[in-house]
Coordinates of C-alpha atoms in Angstrom, one line a residue:
M17 CA 15.8 -21.4 10.2
R18 CA 13.5 -22.3 7.2
P19 CA 13.2 -26.0 7.8
F20 CA 12.0 -25.1 11.5
L21 CA 9.5 -22.6 10.2
A22 CA 8.2 -25.0 7.6
A23 CA 7.6 -27.7 10.2
I24 CA 5.6 -25.2 12.1
G25 CA 3.5 -24.2 9.2
T26 CA 2.9 -27.7 8.2
A27 CA 1.8 -28.8 11.6
A28 CA -0.5 -25.6 11.8
L29 CA -2.0 -26.6 8.5
A30 CA -2.7 -30.1 9.6
A31 CA -4.0 -29.2 13.0
W32 CA -6.3 -26.5 11.5
S33 CA -7.6 -29.0 8.9
F34 CA -8.5 -31.7 11.4
A35 CA -10.0 -29.2 13.9
T36 CA -12.4 -27.7 11.3
P37 CA -14.0 -30.6 9.4
C38 CA -17.4 -28.7 8.8
L39 CA -16.2 -25.4 7.2
A40 CA -18.9 -23.8 5.1
Q41 CA -18.0 -23.9 1.4
A42 CA -18.1 -20.7 -0.5
K43 CA -21.5 -20.0 -2.1
D44 CA -21.7 -20.7 -5.7
D45 CA -22.4 -17.1 -6.6
M46 CA -20.1 -15.5 -4.2
L47 CA -16.4 -14.8 -4.7
V48 CA -14.5 -15.0 -1.5
V49 CA -11.0 -13.5 -0.9
G50 CA -8.9 -14.1 2.1
A51 CA -7.1 -10.9 2.8
A52 CA -4.1 -10.8 5.1
V53 CA -5.0 -7.7 7.0
F54 CA -8.0 -5.2 7.3
T55 CA -8.1 -1.6 8.5
D56 CA -10.7 -0.1 10.8
S57 CA -12.2 2.0 8.0
I58 CA -13.5 2.0 4.4
S59 CA -13.3 5.7 4.1
P60 CA -11.5 7.1 1.1
A61 CA -9.9 9.6 3.4
A62 CA -8.3 7.1 5.7
G63 CA -5.6 4.4 5.7
G64 CA -3.0 3.3 3.2
Y65 CA -3.2 0.9 0.5
I66 CA -4.9 -1.6 2.7
T67 CA -7.9 0.6 3.0
L68 CA -7.6 1.8 -0.8
S69 CA -8.0 -1.7 -1.9
L70 CA -11.4 -1.9 -0.2
V71 CA -12.4 1.7 -1.2
F72 CA -11.9 1.0 -4.8
Q73 CA -14.5 -1.9 -4.9
T74 CA -17.3 0.8 -4.8
W75 CA -15.8 4.1 -5.6
E76 CA -13.5 5.0 -8.6
P77 CA -10.8 7.4 -9.5
L78 CA -10.7 9.6 -12.6
V79 CA -7.6 7.8 -13.9
A80 CA -6.7 4.3 -12.7
R81 CA -3.6 2.1 -12.6
D82 CA -3.8 -1.4 -13.9
A83 CA -2.2 -4.4 -12.3
D84 CA 1.2 -3.5 -13.8
D85 CA 1.0 0.2 -12.6
K86 CA 0.3 1.5 -16.0
L87 CA -2.1 4.4 -16.2
V88 CA -5.6 3.6 -17.8
P89 CA -8.8 5.6 -18.1
A90 CA -11.4 5.2 -15.6
L91 CA -14.1 7.9 -14.8
A92 CA -12.3 10.2 -17.3
E93 CA -12.1 8.4 -20.7
R94 CA -9.3 10.8 -21.9
W95 CA -7.4 13.9 -21.0
E96 CA -5.1 16.5 -22.5
T97 CA -2.8 19.3 -21.3
L98 CA -3.8 22.8 -22.5
S99 CA -0.7 24.2 -20.9
P100 CA 2.0 22.8 -18.4
T101 CA -0.4 23.8 -15.5
H102 CA -3.8 23.4 -17.2
W103 CA -5.3 20.0 -17.7
R104 CA -8.7 19.1 -19.3
F105 CA -10.5 15.7 -18.4
H106 CA -13.2 14.4 -20.6
L107 CA -15.6 12.3 -18.5
R108 CA -16.9 8.9 -19.4
R109 CA -20.5 9.3 -20.4
G110 CA -23.6 7.4 -19.2
V111 CA -21.9 6.5 -15.8
K112 CA -24.4 6.3 -12.8
W113 CA -24.0 6.2 -9.2
H114 CA -25.2 3.2 -7.3
D115 CA -28.4 5.1 -6.4
G116 CA -29.2 5.7 -10.0
T117 CA -28.3 9.3 -10.3
P118 CA -25.9 10.4 -13.2
F119 CA -22.3 11.0 -12.5
T120 CA -21.2 14.5 -13.5
A121 CA -18.3 17.0 -13.5
A122 CA -19.9 18.6 -10.4
D123 CA -19.0 15.4 -8.4
V124 CA -15.4 15.7 -9.6
K125 CA -15.1 19.3 -8.5
F126 CA -16.8 18.6 -5.2
T127 CA -14.3 15.7 -4.5
I128 CA -11.1 17.6 -5.4
D129 CA -12.3 20.8 -3.6
Y130 CA -12.7 19.0 -0.3
V131 CA -9.7 16.8 -0.6
T132 CA -7.5 19.7 -1.2
D133 CA -9.2 21.8 1.5
P134 CA -6.6 22.6 4.1
K135 CA -9.1 21.8 6.8
T136 CA -9.7 18.3 5.3
V137 CA -7.8 15.5 7.0
Y138 CA -7.2 13.1 3.9
V139 CA -4.3 10.6 4.0
R140 CA -3.5 11.0 0.2
K141 CA -4.0 14.7 0.2
G142 CA -0.4 15.1 -0.8
R143 CA -0.8 13.1 -4.0
I144 CA -2.7 16.2 -5.5
A145 CA -1.4 18.9 -3.4
G146 CA -0.3 21.0 -6.4
I147 CA -4.0 21.5 -7.6
V148 CA -5.1 25.3 -7.1
A149 CA -8.4 25.2 -9.1
T150 CA -11.0 22.7 -10.4
E151 CA -13.5 24.1 -12.9
V152 CA -16.6 22.6 -14.4
V153 CA -16.6 23.2 -18.1
D154 CA -19.8 21.4 -18.8
E155 CA -21.5 18.2 -17.4
N156 CA -18.9 15.9 -18.9
T157 CA -15.7 18.1 -18.8
V158 CA -13.6 19.2 -16.0
D159 CA -10.5 21.6 -16.1
I160 CA -7.8 21.2 -13.3
R161 CA -5.2 23.9 -12.8
T162 CA -1.9 23.4 -10.8
A163 CA 0.4 25.8 -9.3
A164 CA 3.3 24.5 -11.1
P165 CA 3.9 21.8 -13.8
A166 CA 2.6 18.7 -12.3
P167 CA 4.3 15.5 -13.7
L168 CA 2.5 13.3 -11.1
L169 CA -0.9 14.7 -11.5
L170 CA -2.3 11.6 -13.2
R171 CA -0.7 9.1 -10.9
G172 CA -1.8 11.2 -7.9
L173 CA -5.5 11.2 -9.2
A174 CA -5.4 7.4 -9.4
D175 CA -5.3 7.2 -5.6
I176 CA -8.3 9.6 -5.1
A177 CA -11.8 8.1 -5.1
V178 CA -14.5 10.3 -6.7
E179 CA -17.3 10.9 -4.3
Q180 CA -20.9 11.8 -5.0
K181 CA -21.7 15.4 -4.2
A182 CA -25.4 15.0 -3.4
V183 CA -25.0 12.0 -1.1
T184 CA -22.2 13.5 0.9
E185 CA -24.0 16.8 1.3
K186 CA -27.1 15.0 2.4
L187 CA -25.5 12.5 4.9
G188 CA -22.4 14.3 5.9
Q189 CA -18.9 13.1 5.1
R190 CA -18.7 10.5 8.1
E191 CA -22.0 8.8 7.3
A192 CA -21.3 8.8 3.5
H193 CA -18.0 7.0 4.1
R194 CA -19.5 4.3 6.2
R195 CA -22.1 3.5 3.5
P196 CA -20.4 4.0 0.2
V197 CA -22.5 5.0 -2.8
G198 CA -20.1 4.9 -5.7
T199 CA -19.8 4.2 -9.4
G200 CA -17.6 1.1 -9.1
P201 CA -18.3 -2.6 -9.9
W202 CA -19.5 -3.5 -6.6
K203 CA -22.3 -2.0 -4.4
F204 CA -21.9 -1.8 -0.6
G205 CA -23.5 -4.7 1.4
E206 CA -22.1 -4.9 4.9
W207 CA -19.0 -3.9 6.5
V208 CA -17.8 -5.6 9.7
A209 CA -14.7 -3.8 10.9
G210 CA -11.9 -6.3 11.5
D211 CA -13.8 -9.2 10.0
R212 CA -15.4 -8.9 6.5
Y213 CA -16.6 -6.7 3.7
D214 CA -19.7 -7.9 1.7
L215 CA -20.6 -6.5 -1.6
V216 CA -23.0 -7.2 -4.3
A217 CA -22.5 -6.9 -8.1
N218 CA -23.5 -3.6 -9.8
P219 CA -25.4 -4.8 -12.9
D220 CA -25.2 -1.4 -14.4
Y221 CA -21.5 -1.0 -14.1
W222 CA -20.0 1.0 -17.1
G223 CA -17.3 -1.6 -17.6
G224 CA -19.8 -4.5 -17.7
P225 CA -21.3 -6.3 -14.6
P226 CA -18.9 -8.3 -12.4
A227 CA -18.5 -12.0 -13.2
M228 CA -19.8 -13.0 -9.8
K229 CA -22.9 -11.8 -8.1
R230 CA -21.5 -11.3 -4.7
L231 CA -18.1 -10.5 -3.1
R232 CA -16.8 -11.2 0.3
I233 CA -13.4 -10.0 1.3
R234 CA -12.5 -11.4 4.7
T235 CA -9.6 -11.0 6.9
I236 CA -7.5 -14.1 7.9
S237 CA -4.5 -12.6 9.5
E238 CA -2.5 -15.9 10.2
G239 CA -0.8 -17.2 7.1
A240 CA -1.4 -21.0 7.8
T241 CA -5.0 -20.3 8.5
R242 CA -5.3 -18.5 5.1
V243 CA -3.8 -21.3 3.3
A244 CA -6.1 -23.9 5.2
S245 CA -9.1 -21.8 4.3
L246 CA -8.3 -22.1 0.6
I247 CA -7.6 -25.9 0.8
A248 CA -11.0 -26.2 2.5
G249 CA -12.7 -24.3 -0.2
E250 CA -13.8 -21.6 2.2
T251 CA -12.0 -19.0 0.2
H252 CA -11.2 -18.8 -3.6
I253 CA -8.2 -16.6 -3.5
I254 CA -5.8 -15.7 -0.7
E255 CA -3.3 -13.0 -0.4
E256 CA 0.4 -13.3 0.8
V257 CA 1.1 -17.0 0.9
P258 CA 3.8 -17.7 3.5
V259 CA 7.0 -18.7 1.9
D260 CA 7.3 -21.8 3.9
L261 CA 3.9 -23.0 3.1
L262 CA 4.6 -22.6 -0.8
P263 CA 5.6 -26.2 -1.3
S264 CA 2.4 -27.4 0.4
V265 CA 0.4 -25.2 -1.8
E266 CA 2.3 -26.0 -5.1
R267 CA 1.9 -29.8 -4.5
R268 CA -1.9 -29.6 -4.6
R269 CA -3.4 -30.1 -8.2
N270 CA -6.5 -28.1 -7.3
L271 CA -4.5 -24.9 -6.3
K272 CA -2.5 -22.3 -8.3
V273 CA 0.2 -19.9 -7.2
D274 CA 0.5 -16.4 -8.9
S275 CA 3.3 -14.0 -8.2
I276 CA 4.4 -10.5 -9.4
E277 CA 7.3 -8.2 -8.4
S278 CA 5.8 -5.5 -6.4
S279 CA 6.6 -1.8 -5.9
V280 CA 6.7 -2.2 -2.2
S281 CA 9.9 -1.5 -0.4
L282 CA 9.9 -3.0 3.0
V283 CA 11.7 -1.0 5.7
L284 CA 12.3 -0.9 9.5
T285 CA 11.7 2.8 10.4
F286 CA 13.1 4.5 13.4
D287 CA 11.5 7.0 15.7
T288 CA 14.3 9.6 15.3
R289 CA 12.7 12.1 17.7
K290 CA 13.8 10.3 20.8
P291 CA 16.9 8.5 22.1
P292 CA 18.5 6.3 21.2
F293 CA 17.6 6.5 17.6
N294 CA 18.1 10.2 17.3
D295 CA 21.7 9.3 17.0
V296 CA 22.5 8.4 13.4
R297 CA 25.5 6.1 14.7
V298 CA 23.0 3.9 16.4
R299 CA 20.8 3.7 13.3
Q300 CA 24.0 2.7 11.3
A301 CA 24.9 0.2 13.9
V302 CA 21.5 -1.6 13.5
D303 CA 21.9 -1.4 9.7
Y304 CA 25.3 -3.3 10.0
A305 CA 23.9 -5.7 12.4
I306 CA 21.3 -7.0 9.9
D307 CA 22.3 -9.6 7.4
K308 CA 19.9 -8.7 4.7
K309 CA 21.1 -11.3 2.1
T310 CA 20.6 -14.1 4.5
L311 CA 17.2 -12.7 5.4
L312 CA 16.1 -12.6 1.8
Q313 CA 17.1 -16.3 1.2
Q314 CA 15.6 -17.7 4.5
M315 CA 12.5 -15.5 4.9
L316 CA 11.5 -14.8 1.2
G317 CA 12.8 -17.9 -0.4
G318 CA 15.1 -15.7 -2.7
Y319 CA 12.0 -13.9 -4.2
G320 CA 12.3 -10.1 -4.3
S321 CA 15.6 -8.3 -3.8
V322 CA 17.7 -6.5 -1.1
L323 CA 17.2 -2.7 -1.5
D324 CA 20.4 -0.8 -2.5
G325 CA 20.7 1.2 0.7
Q326 CA 17.9 3.4 -0.6
L327 CA 14.1 3.5 -0.3
V328 CA 13.3 2.7 -4.0
T329 CA 13.6 -0.6 -6.0
K330 CA 15.7 -0.9 -9.1
A331 CA 12.7 -0.6 -11.3
T332 CA 11.4 2.6 -9.8
F333 CA 12.1 6.0 -11.4
G334 CA 14.5 7.7 -9.1
H335 CA 16.7 4.7 -8.1
N336 CA 20.2 5.9 -7.6
P337 CA 22.7 3.3 -9.2
N338 CA 25.7 4.7 -7.2
L339 CA 24.4 3.5 -3.9
Q340 CA 24.8 0.0 -2.3
A341 CA 23.3 -1.6 0.8
R342 CA 25.6 -1.5 3.9
P343 CA 27.2 -5.1 4.3
F344 CA 26.6 -7.2 7.3
D345 CA 29.4 -6.3 9.8
L346 CA 28.7 -7.3 13.4
A347 CA 32.0 -5.9 14.7
K348 CA 31.4 -2.5 13.1
A349 CA 27.9 -2.5 14.6
K350 CA 29.2 -3.0 18.2
A351 CA 31.9 -0.4 17.6
L352 CA 29.3 2.2 16.5
L353 CA 27.2 1.4 19.5
A354 CA 30.1 1.9 21.9
E355 CA 31.1 5.1 20.2
A356 CA 27.4 6.4 20.6
G357 CA 27.6 5.6 24.4
H358 CA 25.9 2.2 24.3
P359 CA 28.8 -0.3 25.0
K360 CA 26.3 -2.7 26.6
G361 CA 23.6 -2.2 24.2
F362 CA 20.0 -1.4 25.1
D363 CA 16.5 -2.7 24.9
T364 CA 14.1 -1.8 22.1
K365 CA 10.9 -3.0 20.3
I366 CA 9.9 -3.6 16.6
T367 CA 6.1 -3.1 15.9
T368 CA 4.7 -4.9 12.9
L369 CA 1.5 -6.2 11.3
S370 CA 1.0 -9.8 10.8
G371 CA 0.3 -10.9 7.1
R372 CA 0.1 -7.5 5.5
Y373 CA 3.5 -8.1 3.8
L374 CA 5.0 -11.4 2.9
S375 CA 6.9 -13.1 5.8
D376 CA 6.6 -9.7 7.8
V377 CA 6.5 -11.4 11.3
D378 CA 9.2 -13.8 10.4
I379 CA 11.3 -11.0 9.0
A380 CA 10.9 -9.0 12.1
N381 CA 11.7 -11.8 14.4
A382 CA 14.8 -12.6 12.4
A383 CA 15.9 -9.0 12.4
A384 CA 15.4 -8.8 16.0
G385 CA 17.6 -11.7 16.6
M386 CA 20.4 -10.3 14.5
M387 CA 20.2 -7.0 16.3
T388 CA 20.3 -8.8 19.7
A389 CA 23.7 -10.3 18.7
A390 CA 25.0 -6.8 18.3
G391 CA 23.6 -5.8 21.7
V392 CA 20.4 -4.2 20.6
R393 CA 17.9 -6.5 22.4
A394 CA 14.7 -6.2 20.4
T395 CA 11.3 -7.7 20.9
V396 CA 8.6 -7.9 18.4
N397 CA 5.2 -6.4 18.9
V398 CA 2.6 -7.8 16.4
V399 CA -0.6 -5.7 16.2
E400 CA -3.9 -6.1 14.4
G401 CA -4.8 -3.8 11.6
G402 CA -7.2 -1.5 13.5
V403 CA -4.6 -0.9 16.3
W404 CA -1.9 -0.2 13.7
S405 CA -4.2 2.5 12.1
Q406 CA -4.5 4.2 15.6
L407 CA -0.8 4.1 16.2
D408 CA -0.2 5.4 12.7
R409 CA -2.5 8.3 13.2
N410 CA -1.1 9.2 16.5
K411 CA 2.6 8.6 15.4
E412 CA 3.0 6.1 18.2
Q413 CA 4.4 3.1 16.3
G414 CA 7.2 2.7 18.7
P415 CA 11.1 3.1 18.6
M416 CA 11.0 1.0 15.4
Y417 CA 8.3 -0.3 13.2
Q418 CA 8.1 -2.4 10.0
I419 CA 6.3 -1.0 7.2
G420 CA 6.0 -1.3 3.2
W421 CA 6.0 1.9 1.2
F422 CA 4.5 1.7 -2.4
S423 CA 6.3 3.7 -5.1
V424 CA 3.8 2.7 -7.8
G425 CA 6.7 3.4 -10.2
D426 CA 7.8 6.7 -9.1
A427 CA 10.0 7.8 -6.1
D428 CA 7.7 10.7 -5.3
F429 CA 5.1 8.3 -4.0
N430 CA 7.2 6.6 -1.2
T431 CA 9.5 9.4 -0.4
V432 CA 6.5 11.6 0.6
W433 CA 6.1 9.6 3.8
Y434 CA 9.5 11.0 4.9
T435 CA 8.5 14.7 4.5
E436 CA 6.7 17.1 6.7
A437 CA 4.0 17.4 4.1
S438 CA 2.8 13.8 4.9
K439 CA 2.3 14.6 8.6
R440 CA 3.3 10.9 9.1
N441 CA 7.1 11.4 9.3
Y442 CA 9.2 10.8 12.3
W443 CA 12.6 11.9 10.6
T444 CA 12.9 15.3 9.0
N445 CA 15.4 17.0 6.8
A446 CA 14.9 20.4 5.2
E447 CA 16.9 19.8 2.1
F448 CA 15.0 16.5 1.5
D449 CA 11.6 18.3 1.9
R450 CA 12.9 21.1 -0.6
L451 CA 14.1 18.5 -3.1
W452 CA 10.7 16.6 -3.0
E453 CA 8.8 19.6 -3.8
Q454 CA 11.2 20.5 -6.7
G455 CA 10.8 16.8 -8.0
R456 CA 7.1 17.1 -8.3
S457 CA 7.2 20.6 -9.8
T458 CA 9.0 20.1 -13.1
L459 CA 8.3 18.1 -16.4
D460 CA 12.0 17.8 -16.9
E461 CA 12.6 14.1 -16.4
A462 CA 16.3 14.4 -16.3
E463 CA 16.1 17.1 -13.6
R464 CA 13.7 14.9 -11.7
L465 CA 16.0 12.1 -11.8
R466 CA 19.0 14.2 -10.5
I467 CA 16.7 15.4 -7.7
Y468 CA 15.7 11.8 -6.6
H469 CA 19.3 10.6 -6.8
R470 CA 20.3 13.3 -4.3
M471 CA 17.2 12.4 -2.0
M472 CA 18.4 8.7 -2.1
A473 CA 21.9 9.8 -1.0
I474 CA 20.6 11.8 1.9
M475 CA 18.5 8.9 3.1
H476 CA 21.3 6.5 2.7
E477 CA 23.6 8.9 4.9
E478 CA 21.0 9.8 7.5
L479 CA 19.2 6.4 7.6
P480 CA 15.7 7.3 8.8
S481 CA 15.0 3.5 8.0
I482 CA 16.7 0.2 7.5
F483 CA 16.1 -0.4 3.8
L484 CA 15.3 -4.1 3.6
F485 CA 13.6 -5.6 0.6
G486 CA 11.7 -5.0 -2.6
L487 CA 8.9 -7.5 -1.9
P488 CA 7.4 -10.0 -4.1
R489 CA 3.6 -10.6 -4.0
I490 CA 2.6 -14.2 -3.9
S491 CA -1.1 -15.3 -3.9
A492 CA -2.9 -18.6 -4.5
R493 CA -6.2 -19.5 -5.8
L494 CA -8.4 -22.4 -6.4
A495 CA -7.7 -23.9 -10.0
N496 CA -11.3 -23.1 -11.1
V497 CA -10.8 -19.4 -10.5
E498 CA -10.3 -17.4 -13.8
G499 CA -9.4 -13.7 -14.4
W500 CA -7.2 -13.2 -11.4
Q501 CA -3.8 -11.8 -11.1
P502 CA -1.9 -10.0 -8.2
S503 CA -1.0 -6.6 -8.7
R504 CA 2.1 -4.6 -8.1
D505 CA 0.2 -2.1 -6.0
S506 CA -1.6 -4.8 -4.0
L507 CA -5.0 -3.4 -4.8
L508 CA -7.6 -6.1 -5.5
R509 CA -9.0 -6.0 -8.9
L510 CA -11.9 -8.5 -8.9
H511 CA -14.8 -7.6 -11.1
K512 CA -13.6 -9.9 -13.9
V513 CA -12.8 -12.7 -11.7
K514 CA -14.9 -15.7 -12.1
V515 CA -15.3 -19.2 -10.3
K516 CA -16.1 -21.8 -13.0

C-alpha cells in the first residue's frame, strides 16, 4: 500500500513543480507557514485547537503551555493558592493592548465572567467551568475562586484568551472577534477565511518583538502541494508532512524535518444516537475489523503508537495500564455483525478533514477498506475546515467521523468531549459524566488516577469511538529557518522564528 501511495505523492510533487514555475517567493521580512487546515473563524469562542492556534497569535492567556505542554507564565507572571478554592494571580506589569491602552485586572475579570456566563457559547467553557467568582484586587492582581478544589485550573486557563474589556464593550463581541486587539506578539492584518491570515509584528510586545516583521499563515490542504510549496520557497514552514513524502523531503539538503510525539489521540467516533451504531456489538465488530498495527506501519511509517483500547496515550495522566487494544479478528467481526442482525453488513460513511492530522485521509480510506472486508461498506467523505466546523456545531458529522482529541497531558481534557458538559458528545453515560466531574474536583492525585482508570474501562467496554493512534507531529522547514519546533498541542509558536 505504501509504495503505491508514494508513487502518487512523488508524481503529484513533480506535476505541481512543473505546472507552477513562477511561484512568488516569500518576502524577505515575512514568515510564511503552510497550515494543513483552517477553520472559518478566528474567534476565541469558536473551534478547536485549529482555531486556537490562530487566536493565540494576537491574544494571550493568563497561563500558557510551552511546546512540551509544560505550564509557563504568560499574562500572569506568577500565581499562588490561598486555599484549595482560592487562587491569586499577579499580572505582568507594563503590558499594553495593541491599541496602546494598558492591560489590567479588569480585562481578566471581564473575560472570565463572560466565558463562564451560562448564556455565553464558548467552545472551551468547560475548561474553567469550576470558577464561581473572579475578583479584582488591584490593577495588577486578580483572585479566582472555584466551587471545589480545581486541579486543572491552570491548564484550563491556558486555553482561554484574555480579551480587552473596552474594545469588546465598544464594538460588541462579534466585531471584536473579527478584528482582534490583543496583547500578543502579532497584530491583526487581514483574515481571509479558508485562505490566509496576515499579521504584523507587535514592536512593543512584552516578550520582545517578533524576529520577523510580518507573518502569513496560509492554508494548503493537500499534502503534496504543501511540500511542493516548501520546495519552491513559497513557504518557510509546513505542517503535517505526508509520511509517503518524507523521503523526498529528507533527501533535499535545503530542507529539514522536525518531529515530536503529540498528545493527540486519533479516533473514529460513532453517532451512537442512531442505528446501526447504537448497538455496541456493531461498534465492537468495527473495532475487530480494523488492523491497527498494520495501519500504523503503512500509514504512519511506524511513528506514533496504537492506543491501548482507550482514549489517552501512555504518556497522559489517566492512562489505564490494564487495558489493551482489541486484536484484529475478521471472523469475530463478522460474527458480531450477524448477532446484531446485520449478516449481510450495511453501508456507512466516514467523515474526515484532509491534512489536519498526519495521513488522516489515507488512514480513513484504509480503515474503510478493512471495514468493507467485514461487511461494513464504508465510503470516505473528505470535507474542508469550514464545512467541518459547521457539521461539528450542529452535531451532524455523520455515522462515523475521524478526529484527534488533545489531552495536553491530562485525561480530563480529551474525555470532556464525551460528556454532556461539552455539548459535542454523541454517546452519553451517566457514570462517566459523574466520574469526570469528580476527577476535576479533587487535588488528590491518586484518587484522580483511580477515577480516570475507571473512565477508560467504561470507554473500552462501550466503545463510543475506535481508538486508533497516538499521533506524531512531523513538520518541515527551509534549512535557513531558526527557532522553530513543532509542539505537542499543535499550536504555532512563531514569534521567535527567524529566516536567516
